[in-house]
Every structure is written in C-alpha cells, then in structure tokens.
Short mmCIF file of C-alpha atoms in Angstrom, two decimals:
data_model
loop_
_atom_site.label_atom_id
_atom_site.label_comp_id
_atom_site.label_asym_id
_atom_site.label_seq_id
_atom_site.Cartn_x
_atom_site.Cartn_y
_atom_site.Cartn_z
CA UNK A 1 0.07 -0.22 -0.14
CA UNK A 2 1.41 3.28 -1.07
CA UNK A 3 2.36 5.77 2.01
CA UNK A 4 0.76 8.74 0.11
CA UNK A 5 -2.23 9.83 1.36
CA UNK A 6 -3.31 12.44 -1.07
CA UNK A 7 -1.76 13.28 -4.08
CA UNK A 8 -2.41 16.40 -5.97
CA UNK A 9 -0.49 17.40 -9.72
CA UNK A 10 -0.63 20.78 -11.54
CA UNK A 11 -4.33 21.43 -9.91
CA UNK A 12 -5.75 24.68 -11.08
CA UNK A 13 -9.32 26.29 -11.05
CA UNK A 14 -10.33 28.86 -12.78
CA UNK A 15 -13.44 30.88 -12.15
CA UNK A 16 -16.03 33.43 -14.70
CA UNK A 17 -16.22 36.72 -13.00
CA UNK A 18 -18.64 38.51 -14.53
CA UNK A 19 -18.58 42.54 -15.47
CA UNK A 20 -22.40 42.94 -14.65
CA UNK A 21 -24.94 40.91 -13.12
CA UNK A 22 -27.06 40.30 -16.13
CA UNK A 23 -24.01 38.83 -18.00
CA UNK A 24 -24.03 35.96 -15.88
CA UNK A 25 -28.08 35.06 -17.19
CA UNK A 26 -27.04 35.70 -20.37
CA UNK A 27 -24.14 33.40 -20.26
CA UNK A 28 -26.40 31.00 -19.11
CA UNK A 29 -28.83 30.74 -21.60
CA UNK A 30 -26.70 30.62 -24.41
CA UNK A 31 -27.97 33.91 -25.36
CA UNK A 32 -24.03 36.02 -25.22
CA UNK A 33 -22.75 37.66 -28.55
CA UNK A 34 -19.33 38.29 -29.44
CA UNK A 35 -16.07 37.91 -27.54
CA UNK A 36 -16.63 36.75 -24.08
CA UNK A 37 -13.96 39.15 -22.36
CA UNK A 38 -16.57 41.18 -23.29
CA UNK A 39 -18.96 39.71 -20.60
CA UNK A 40 -16.56 38.58 -17.72
CA UNK A 41 -12.72 37.95 -17.22
CA UNK A 42 -10.98 34.46 -16.02
CA UNK A 43 -9.79 34.57 -12.78
CA UNK A 44 -7.58 31.74 -11.42
CA UNK A 45 -8.06 30.74 -7.70
CA UNK A 46 -5.70 28.06 -8.17
CA UNK A 47 -2.83 27.57 -10.34
CA UNK A 48 -0.54 24.80 -10.62
CA UNK A 49 -0.57 23.15 -7.27
CA UNK A 50 1.73 20.17 -7.07
CA UNK A 51 2.12 18.17 -3.46
CA UNK A 52 1.64 14.76 -1.62
CA UNK A 53 0.37 14.45 1.96
CA UNK A 54 1.53 11.15 3.09
CA UNK A 55 -0.76 8.72 5.84
CA UNK A 56 -1.03 10.03 9.43
CA UNK A 57 0.22 13.39 8.92
CA UNK A 58 -1.49 16.89 10.19
CA UNK A 59 -1.12 19.52 7.15
CA UNK A 60 -2.04 22.79 7.87
CA UNK A 61 -2.97 25.51 5.02
CA UNK A 62 -2.61 29.13 5.36
CA UNK A 63 -2.66 32.21 3.47
CA UNK A 64 -4.57 35.59 3.17
CA UNK A 65 -8.20 35.67 2.75
CA UNK A 66 -9.05 34.74 -0.98
CA UNK A 67 -5.77 33.42 -1.56
CA UNK A 68 -7.03 29.89 -2.95
CA UNK A 69 -7.22 27.98 0.65
CA UNK A 70 -10.93 26.98 0.54
CA UNK A 71 -10.89 26.59 -3.00
CA UNK A 72 -7.77 23.56 -2.53
CA UNK A 73 -10.22 22.32 -0.07
CA UNK A 74 -13.23 22.10 -1.91
CA UNK A 75 -11.38 20.29 -4.86
CA UNK A 76 -9.60 17.68 -2.44
CA UNK A 77 -13.22 17.24 -1.03
CA UNK A 78 -14.96 16.45 -4.12
CA UNK A 79 -17.19 19.86 -3.80
CA UNK A 80 -15.78 21.37 -6.69
CA UNK A 81 -14.16 19.92 -10.04
CA UNK A 82 -10.84 21.31 -11.11
CA UNK A 83 -10.49 23.07 -14.49
CA UNK A 84 -7.17 20.92 -14.96
CA UNK A 85 -5.07 19.04 -12.90
CA UNK A 86 -5.62 15.99 -11.09
CA UNK A 87 -6.61 14.95 -7.23
CA UNK A 88 -5.64 11.32 -6.01
CA UNK A 89 -7.10 10.51 -2.76
CA UNK A 90 -6.35 7.01 -1.10
CA UNK A 91 -9.06 6.10 1.50
CA UNK A 92 -12.54 7.08 2.63
CA UNK A 93 -12.67 10.79 3.44
CA UNK A 94 -14.64 13.07 5.90
CA UNK A 95 -15.18 16.73 5.17
CA UNK A 96 -16.13 19.84 7.22
CA UNK A 97 -16.21 22.68 4.68
CA UNK A 98 -18.53 25.24 6.59
CA UNK A 99 -20.98 24.66 9.33
CA UNK A 100 -23.94 22.71 9.44
CA UNK A 101 -23.55 21.69 6.41
CA UNK A 102 -26.22 19.33 5.87
CA UNK A 103 -28.39 20.85 8.76
CA UNK A 104 -32.02 21.41 8.38
CA UNK A 105 -32.82 24.56 11.09
CA UNK A 106 -36.09 23.24 11.77
CA UNK A 107 -34.82 19.30 12.16
CA UNK A 108 -33.50 18.68 16.00
CA UNK A 109 -29.81 18.04 16.54
CA UNK A 110 -30.56 14.23 17.10
CA UNK A 111 -32.46 14.50 13.58
CA UNK A 112 -29.63 16.35 12.06
CA UNK A 113 -27.15 13.64 13.09
CA UNK A 114 -29.04 11.16 10.62
CA UNK A 115 -29.76 13.98 7.94
CA UNK A 116 -25.76 14.56 7.92
CA UNK A 117 -25.13 10.70 7.71
CA UNK A 118 -27.50 10.63 4.76
CA UNK A 119 -25.48 13.60 3.33
CA UNK A 120 -22.33 11.52 3.82
CA UNK A 121 -23.74 8.90 2.03
CA UNK A 122 -24.07 6.34 5.44
CA UNK A 123 -26.86 4.35 5.95
CA UNK A 124 -29.34 4.34 9.22
CA UNK A 125 -27.60 1.22 10.94
CA UNK A 126 -24.17 2.84 10.57
CA UNK A 127 -25.43 6.22 12.36
CA UNK A 128 -27.16 4.40 15.05
CA UNK A 129 -23.49 2.80 16.00
CA UNK A 130 -22.08 6.04 15.93
CA UNK A 131 -25.04 8.23 16.91
CA UNK A 132 -23.81 8.02 21.08
CA UNK A 133 -19.92 8.67 20.23
CA UNK A 134 -21.22 11.96 18.21
CA UNK A 135 -23.82 13.12 20.86
CA UNK A 136 -20.59 12.37 23.88
CA UNK A 137 -17.95 14.54 21.79
CA UNK A 138 -20.40 16.97 20.80
CA UNK A 139 -21.72 17.52 24.68
CA UNK A 140 -25.08 19.16 24.12
CA UNK A 141 -27.00 17.93 26.79
CA UNK A 142 -30.73 18.70 26.24
CA UNK A 143 -30.58 20.80 23.57
CA UNK A 144 -29.80 17.83 21.36
CA UNK A 145 -33.11 17.73 21.18
CA UNK A 146 -34.56 21.11 20.04
CA UNK A 147 -34.51 22.78 16.61
CA UNK A 148 -30.84 23.73 15.73
CA UNK A 149 -32.46 27.04 14.82
CA UNK A 150 -32.36 27.53 18.50
CA UNK A 151 -28.43 26.63 18.51
CA UNK A 152 -25.45 29.48 18.95
CA UNK A 153 -22.70 29.36 16.58
CA UNK A 154 -20.58 27.45 19.06
CA UNK A 155 -23.33 25.06 19.10
CA UNK A 156 -23.47 24.59 15.59
CA UNK A 157 -19.73 24.09 15.45
CA UNK A 158 -19.92 21.53 18.49
CA UNK A 159 -22.06 19.35 16.35
CA UNK A 160 -21.12 19.31 13.16
CA UNK A 161 -17.83 19.21 14.15
CA UNK A 162 -18.88 15.90 16.25
CA UNK A 163 -20.48 14.00 13.10
CA UNK A 164 -17.39 14.76 10.68
CA UNK A 165 -14.71 13.66 13.62
CA UNK A 166 -16.59 10.68 14.56
CA UNK A 167 -17.50 9.27 10.86
CA UNK A 168 -15.01 6.85 10.03
CA UNK A 169 -12.67 8.22 7.43
CA UNK A 170 -8.59 7.77 6.61
CA UNK A 171 -8.95 11.53 5.55
CA UNK A 172 -9.99 14.10 7.05
CA UNK A 173 -10.46 18.11 5.39
CA UNK A 174 -11.21 20.58 7.68
CA UNK A 175 -11.92 24.39 6.96
CA UNK A 176 -11.93 27.20 9.05
CA UNK A 177 -14.18 26.25 11.74
CA UNK A 178 -12.45 25.27 14.95
CA UNK A 179 -12.19 29.25 16.07
CA UNK A 180 -15.52 29.35 16.50
CA UNK A 181 -16.09 27.14 19.56
CA UNK A 182 -15.00 27.89 23.61
CA UNK A 183 -11.98 27.32 24.84
CA UNK A 184 -12.75 23.80 26.51
CA UNK A 185 -14.01 22.24 23.08
CA UNK A 186 -11.21 23.66 21.36
CA UNK A 187 -8.70 21.70 23.47
CA UNK A 188 -11.01 18.70 22.89
CA UNK A 189 -10.62 18.66 19.05
CA UNK A 190 -7.03 19.28 19.06
CA UNK A 191 -6.52 15.98 21.42
CA UNK A 192 -9.56 14.56 19.19
CA UNK A 193 -7.06 15.19 16.19
CA UNK A 194 -4.09 14.31 17.97
CA UNK A 195 -5.21 11.02 18.27
CA UNK A 196 -6.90 10.02 14.77
CA UNK A 197 -3.15 11.00 13.78
CA UNK A 198 -1.45 8.40 15.89
CA UNK A 199 -4.12 6.16 14.40
CA UNK A 200 -2.95 6.70 10.95
CA UNK A 201 -5.50 9.30 9.84
CA UNK A 202 -5.02 12.32 7.70
CA UNK A 203 -5.70 15.34 8.39
CA UNK A 204 -5.33 18.85 6.36
CA UNK A 205 -7.00 21.95 8.11
CA UNK A 206 -7.18 25.50 7.13
CA UNK A 207 -7.07 27.57 9.80
CA UNK A 208 -6.23 31.17 10.57
CA UNK A 209 -5.03 30.59 13.91
CA UNK A 210 -1.42 30.21 13.69
CA UNK A 211 -1.00 28.85 17.19
CA UNK A 212 -3.79 25.99 16.22
CA UNK A 213 -1.53 25.44 13.13
CA UNK A 214 1.45 24.92 15.18
CA UNK A 215 0.17 22.47 18.15
CA UNK A 216 -1.25 20.31 15.77
CA UNK A 217 0.26 19.84 12.43
CA UNK A 218 3.56 18.72 11.15
CA UNK A 219 4.22 20.39 7.98
CA UNK A 220 2.16 23.53 6.89
CA UNK A 221 1.14 24.92 3.25
CA UNK A 222 1.56 28.47 2.67
CA UNK A 223 -0.97 29.66 -0.47
CA UNK A 224 -0.65 33.02 -2.06
CA UNK A 225 -2.54 33.95 -5.00
CA UNK A 226 -3.75 30.72 -6.07
CA UNK A 227 0.02 29.00 -5.79
CA UNK A 228 2.05 27.36 -3.17
CA UNK A 229 4.52 30.05 -1.45
CA UNK A 230 6.41 27.50 0.91
CA UNK A 231 6.30 24.09 2.17
CA UNK A 232 7.63 23.01 5.21
CA UNK A 233 7.70 23.04 9.19
CA UNK A 234 4.85 25.20 10.22
CA UNK A 235 7.14 27.65 12.33
CA UNK A 236 9.46 28.12 9.55
CA UNK A 237 6.09 28.54 6.88
CA UNK A 238 4.02 30.99 9.35
CA UNK A 239 6.97 33.34 10.52
CA UNK A 240 7.47 33.55 6.65
CA UNK A 241 4.17 34.49 5.90
CA UNK A 242 3.78 36.94 8.84
CA UNK A 243 6.85 38.18 7.50
CA UNK A 244 5.30 38.82 4.02
CA UNK A 245 2.06 40.78 5.97
CA UNK A 246 4.82 43.24 7.95
CA UNK A 247 6.85 43.56 3.92
CA UNK A 248 3.19 44.64 2.50
CA UNK A 249 2.35 47.00 5.55
CA UNK A 250 5.60 48.55 4.86
CA UNK A 251 4.77 48.87 0.94
CA UNK A 252 1.83 50.54 2.35
CA UNK A 253 3.47 52.60 4.55
CA UNK A 254 5.94 53.65 1.75
CA UNK A 255 3.07 54.93 -0.72
CA UNK A 256 1.30 56.56 2.32
CA UNK A 257 -1.49 54.44 2.88
CA UNK A 258 -1.01 53.95 6.38
CA UNK A 259 -0.38 56.15 9.73
CA UNK A 260 2.64 55.14 11.70
CA UNK A 261 4.46 56.38 15.04
CA UNK A 262 7.98 56.73 15.03
CA UNK A 263 9.31 53.43 16.38
CA UNK A 264 7.27 51.96 13.36
CA UNK A 265 8.85 54.31 10.76
CA UNK A 266 12.30 53.20 12.53
CA UNK A 267 11.03 49.73 12.41
CA UNK A 268 9.80 49.71 8.53
CA UNK A 269 13.04 51.53 7.64
CA UNK A 270 15.15 48.58 9.21
CA UNK A 271 13.27 45.84 7.43
CA UNK A 272 13.50 47.64 3.83
CA UNK A 273 16.87 48.08 3.62
CA UNK A 274 17.45 45.05 5.65
CA UNK A 275 19.95 46.70 7.78
CA UNK A 276 20.04 43.69 9.88
CA UNK A 277 20.71 40.28 9.60
CA UNK A 278 20.66 37.58 11.54
CA UNK A 279 22.91 34.52 9.68
CA UNK A 280 22.88 31.59 12.13
CA UNK A 281 21.47 30.46 15.63
CA UNK A 282 22.84 27.75 17.28
CA UNK A 283 23.07 26.40 20.60
CA UNK A 284 26.17 25.54 22.46
CA UNK A 285 27.32 23.62 25.48
CA UNK A 286 29.12 25.99 28.38
CA UNK A 287 32.30 25.54 26.69
CA UNK A 288 31.15 26.72 23.57
CA UNK A 289 30.92 23.56 21.54
CA UNK A 290 28.02 23.07 19.10
CA UNK A 291 25.46 20.89 20.61
CA UNK A 292 22.00 19.69 20.15
CA UNK A 293 21.59 17.11 22.81
CA UNK A 294 21.37 18.39 26.50
CA UNK A 295 20.85 16.90 29.91
CA UNK A 296 18.47 18.02 32.53
CA UNK A 297 19.93 20.57 34.53
CA UNK A 298 22.63 21.24 32.06
CA UNK A 299 24.23 24.81 31.09
CA UNK A 300 23.07 26.20 27.47
CA UNK A 301 24.19 28.84 25.20
CA UNK A 302 21.96 30.38 22.34
CA UNK A 303 24.26 32.07 20.23
CA UNK A 304 22.85 34.29 18.02
CA UNK A 305 25.01 35.40 15.06
CA UNK A 306 24.41 38.71 13.18
CA UNK A 307 25.58 41.45 10.32
CA UNK A 308 24.80 45.17 10.87
CA UNK A 309 24.93 47.71 8.55
CA UNK A 310 23.47 50.29 11.17
CA UNK A 311 24.70 51.11 14.59
CA UNK A 312 21.68 50.42 16.68
CA UNK A 313 21.31 51.32 20.40
CA UNK A 314 19.07 50.09 22.99
CA UNK A 315 17.64 47.40 20.91
CA UNK A 316 15.80 44.22 22.14
CA UNK A 317 16.34 40.91 21.21
CA UNK A 318 13.61 37.97 22.08
CA UNK A 319 14.27 34.62 21.79
CA UNK A 320 11.39 32.27 22.21
CA UNK A 321 11.59 28.48 22.73
CA UNK A 322 8.96 26.29 21.28
CA UNK A 323 7.97 22.67 22.39
CA UNK A 324 8.03 19.95 19.34
CA UNK A 325 3.54 20.75 19.38
CA UNK A 326 4.33 24.41 18.98
CA UNK A 327 3.34 25.53 22.32
CA UNK A 328 5.13 28.82 23.53
CA UNK A 329 7.43 27.24 26.53
CA UNK A 330 9.25 30.48 27.02
CA UNK A 331 9.88 34.34 25.55
CA UNK A 332 13.08 35.98 26.71
CA UNK A 333 13.02 39.46 26.32
CA UNK A 334 16.30 40.98 26.94
CA UNK A 335 14.12 44.29 27.90
CA UNK A 336 12.23 42.54 30.90
CA UNK A 337 15.96 41.11 32.17
CA UNK A 338 16.76 44.81 32.47
CA UNK A 339 19.09 44.08 29.40
CA UNK A 340 19.24 46.88 26.06
CA UNK A 341 21.65 45.76 23.47
CA UNK A 342 23.54 48.27 21.45
CA UNK A 343 24.37 46.61 18.06
CA UNK A 344 27.50 47.93 16.26
CA UNK A 345 28.06 47.83 12.53
CA UNK A 346 29.32 44.83 11.17
CA UNK A 347 29.68 41.33 12.58
CA UNK A 348 28.73 40.33 15.91
CA UNK A 349 26.65 37.59 18.08
CA UNK A 350 24.22 37.91 21.47
CA UNK A 351 24.46 35.24 23.74
CA UNK A 352 21.50 33.93 25.56
CA UNK A 353 23.10 32.24 28.52
CA UNK A 354 21.13 29.52 30.49
CA UNK A 355 22.76 28.60 33.60
CA UNK A 356 20.60 25.51 34.26
CA UNK A 357 18.02 24.07 31.66
CA UNK A 358 15.22 23.56 33.74
CA UNK A 359 13.03 22.22 30.62
CA UNK A 360 11.66 18.78 30.77
CA UNK A 361 12.74 16.08 28.19
CA UNK A 362 11.82 16.85 24.93
CA UNK A 363 12.58 18.14 21.29
CA UNK A 364 12.23 22.11 21.33
CA UNK A 365 13.06 25.00 18.73
CA UNK A 366 14.05 28.50 18.76
CA UNK A 367 12.98 31.80 16.65
CA UNK A 368 14.68 35.42 17.23
CA UNK A 369 13.46 38.50 16.87
CA UNK A 370 15.24 41.88 16.59
CA UNK A 371 13.38 45.10 17.96
CA UNK A 372 14.56 48.78 17.89
CA UNK A 373 12.12 49.24 20.45
CA UNK A 374 9.54 47.03 21.83
CA UNK A 375 6.50 48.55 24.15
CA UNK A 376 4.74 45.34 25.45
CA UNK A 377 1.47 47.20 26.41
CA UNK A 378 0.78 48.08 22.48
CA UNK A 379 0.60 44.69 20.37
CA UNK A 380 0.16 47.00 17.43
CA UNK A 381 3.51 49.11 18.23
CA UNK A 382 5.53 45.46 17.79
CA UNK A 383 7.46 46.05 14.77
CA UNK A 384 10.83 44.08 14.68
CA UNK A 385 13.92 44.66 12.47
CA UNK A 386 14.47 41.10 11.65
CA UNK A 387 13.07 37.91 12.73
CA UNK A 388 14.70 34.31 12.28
CA UNK A 389 13.00 31.06 12.37
CA UNK A 390 14.63 28.65 10.53
CA UNK A 391 15.32 25.25 11.91
CA UNK A 392 17.28 25.22 15.46
CA UNK A 393 16.49 22.35 17.13
CA UNK A 394 17.55 21.26 20.80
CA UNK A 395 16.66 17.95 22.86
CA UNK A 396 16.74 17.91 26.39
CA UNK A 397 17.52 14.52 27.10
CA UNK A 398 15.06 12.32 29.25
CA UNK A 399 16.72 10.45 32.60
CA UNK A 400 16.82 6.89 31.81
CA UNK A 401 16.41 5.97 35.69
CA UNK A 402 13.32 7.71 35.48
CA UNK A 403 10.01 6.74 33.83
CA UNK A 404 7.48 9.52 34.79
CA UNK A 405 6.27 12.23 32.64
CA UNK A 406 8.65 15.21 34.29
CA UNK A 407 6.47 17.67 32.28
CA UNK A 408 7.42 20.68 30.49
CA UNK A 409 9.23 22.58 32.73
CA UNK A 410 11.34 21.64 35.90
CA UNK A 411 10.75 24.49 38.40
CA UNK A 412 12.96 24.77 41.22
CA UNK A 413 10.91 24.54 44.13
CA UNK A 414 11.15 24.33 48.30
CA UNK A 415 9.37 21.52 50.56
CA UNK A 416 8.45 22.43 53.73
CA UNK A 417 6.68 19.46 55.93
CA UNK A 418 4.02 20.59 58.73
CA UNK A 419 3.04 18.32 61.82
CA UNK A 420 -0.19 19.41 63.24
CA UNK A 421 -1.59 17.97 66.89
#
C-alpha cells in the first residue's frame, strides 16, 4: 500500500468573473454575443498546485483571505471539479467545509445527525452505531433534542464537528471552523485530531489560528495568490507568512496609505533596507561547543550571529522556545531582564545563557527577533527589525532512571513538612 494519502498534480481552478449581473444570465442561457471577454474575465483561484501528503500526517494550510485555501479544500473534497490537473485520495474522506453542512434549521440536533449521515452516504444502521459517540463528543445535553435554529454558532460548531470527527474516515478535510468553539471544546478537538493522527488518519486543516497550526500540524502549506508559496515545518512557514504581512504593511507605508508612529517608521526602515540580518542561531555547551542534545539541568547557550549595517542602540532581543507541538515554552526578552543591546556596524554575536536548562525532556525549536524598541503594552507597536525562524532545534534528554512524565518545566521549588497535633 502506498504511504501517500493525498496526491495533487498541477491542480488549477478558474472562475468567470462577470462584469455585470445580467451577463451571467445571458451566458447561462447561451445568449452571449461576441467575445466572451466582453462579458467576463477569467480568474485563476488556484494554478499549478502540486504536492503529496503522507498517511497519518496533519497538514495546515495558511494564507490571506482569497488566497485559494478554501478552493483547494473544495477540490480535495470533490465539492468542486478542477479546471485542470488531478487529485488522488487514497481512502474514505470526511469533510467539514462550513458549519452545519446538511443541517436543516427546523430539525432537532438528534434528527440532523441522521440527516448528515445521509448527506455523507451512510445508512441508518451505521449512524445508529455512531450516534452515542457523536452525542457524547458534542456535549449538547438536552439541546440535542431542540431545533438547530435555536443553537448558537458555537453549538452548531460542536454538532457539525462531532459528526465530521466521529464518522470513520482515513482522510479528514477541515475548513476554518475550530475558532468558533469555546476554549474547552477547542482543546477537546485538538486532542481528538492528535489521537486520529496517531491511529494513522490524515488531516488537512485550513486555519487563520497560527497557534492551532503550530500545536497540531507537522507540516504547513502557505497559499498565496493561488500558488504554493512555501511548504515545510509550521514554524518556518508561519514566520515567513507573517513576515510577508509586514512587508505588505511596509509597502503601504511607503505609499503613504498607513499612518504610523516614529518607532514603527524606524522598524520599517530597518526591515525595508535589510539593515540587520540574522545569519545563524546555534545551541552551544558551556564551553562553546555546538550541541543539540542536553541533559536536564545542564548549562546551554543560544548564540545569535548577526550582521548590521547601522549602529543601533538599546535594541531589544527576543528568543522564543517552542515545544515540539508548537506550544510556546518561554519568550526571553532582553528588556524585561533589564538588558538593552547595542548593535554595532559589522558582524557580531548575542548570547542567551541558561545556567541550568530547566526544561523537561523533549524536542524544542528556537525563533529570534530583534526590535529597535518594544512597547509590551501595545501589540500594534510591536514592529521587528528582523526575525529568524529557520530550524534551530535542541533536545533535552530523558534521565534513563526516571520513567515518569516530568512535565515541560523543571521549576526550582522548596519543600516543607508541617506536623499538626
């Protein structure tokens, strides 16, 4: 059996954008006269997209609104046919492309579970076998017997996601829906997707929640103007995507479209001119030897090699450490430690030193940002001069004599025993 769950080759999708509403009707009725371009123009929502997705992987798809993400999912799910190219799906597919697909507002949640089963091609006996799991996962209580028109958006999401996630399938395709639920149900969804991945199921997820992509996905595709702009580790792809947003903001600033503060102008100038570059980030032992494996409690140095074409005084450096699943473990900010870095022209290095590495066993990755200034009370003012997020990974080794889960952080503590009479 092939290890490829989804194979996409030269996938493209074109739409006709009609210049006026009546032109669509004339075209539909075959009454168009003359050149088609007089009535409409061709728009390629996707163009020559090619990739493979292996079984058991969870792949996130990110990009701006209108980039082609949802079009790609519709082609993968068979809801829409490609203009050219092909999609090969090796296994049964379950899709959740929008909230409440197949739901009738006047039917109860109970009744809509069975309606959704019919929509997915499942018979009554199959839905009877799945019903309890769906209801238990949705946790709607007595509302399961109320019309879904009385549901909130979050309740809709619970029921729709529960149906999609409980139906047996080798491949699951999920559009932007996870952000609708509350924090409890969101966490529950993440756990279920991870469980399915461990069981060999393949998940393709479109999301604007970068944190969810980091926590869930082993791979990320960035779609830009209908093409794959980047494909790789989620942290690298998401950081490149966010950097492109800054670049667009910079272009708009240059055209005078955005008002900005003096601090933002300084950051914009440094980014636009590439005045500061981070060449490499490495993990070192206490003696300065490059290493990627460290015992718990050992010293570690993260060294940032940079080049600067300007003198920049009192810069702020941020070093973010992520766990393997994308959870932010720590964000070391030089300014909160009372350190403001003076960068001089030329090459240099900045060291972040851990006297004791108090992280639990596991794999971690590192991202770095350098800021001319940083106002932590104003998120809109956080404007970097340069960010770096290529692969810098280190591993904290497990003590072979300890079989228990020691958690993410081995925090220093004190113990005290009190006796009461």
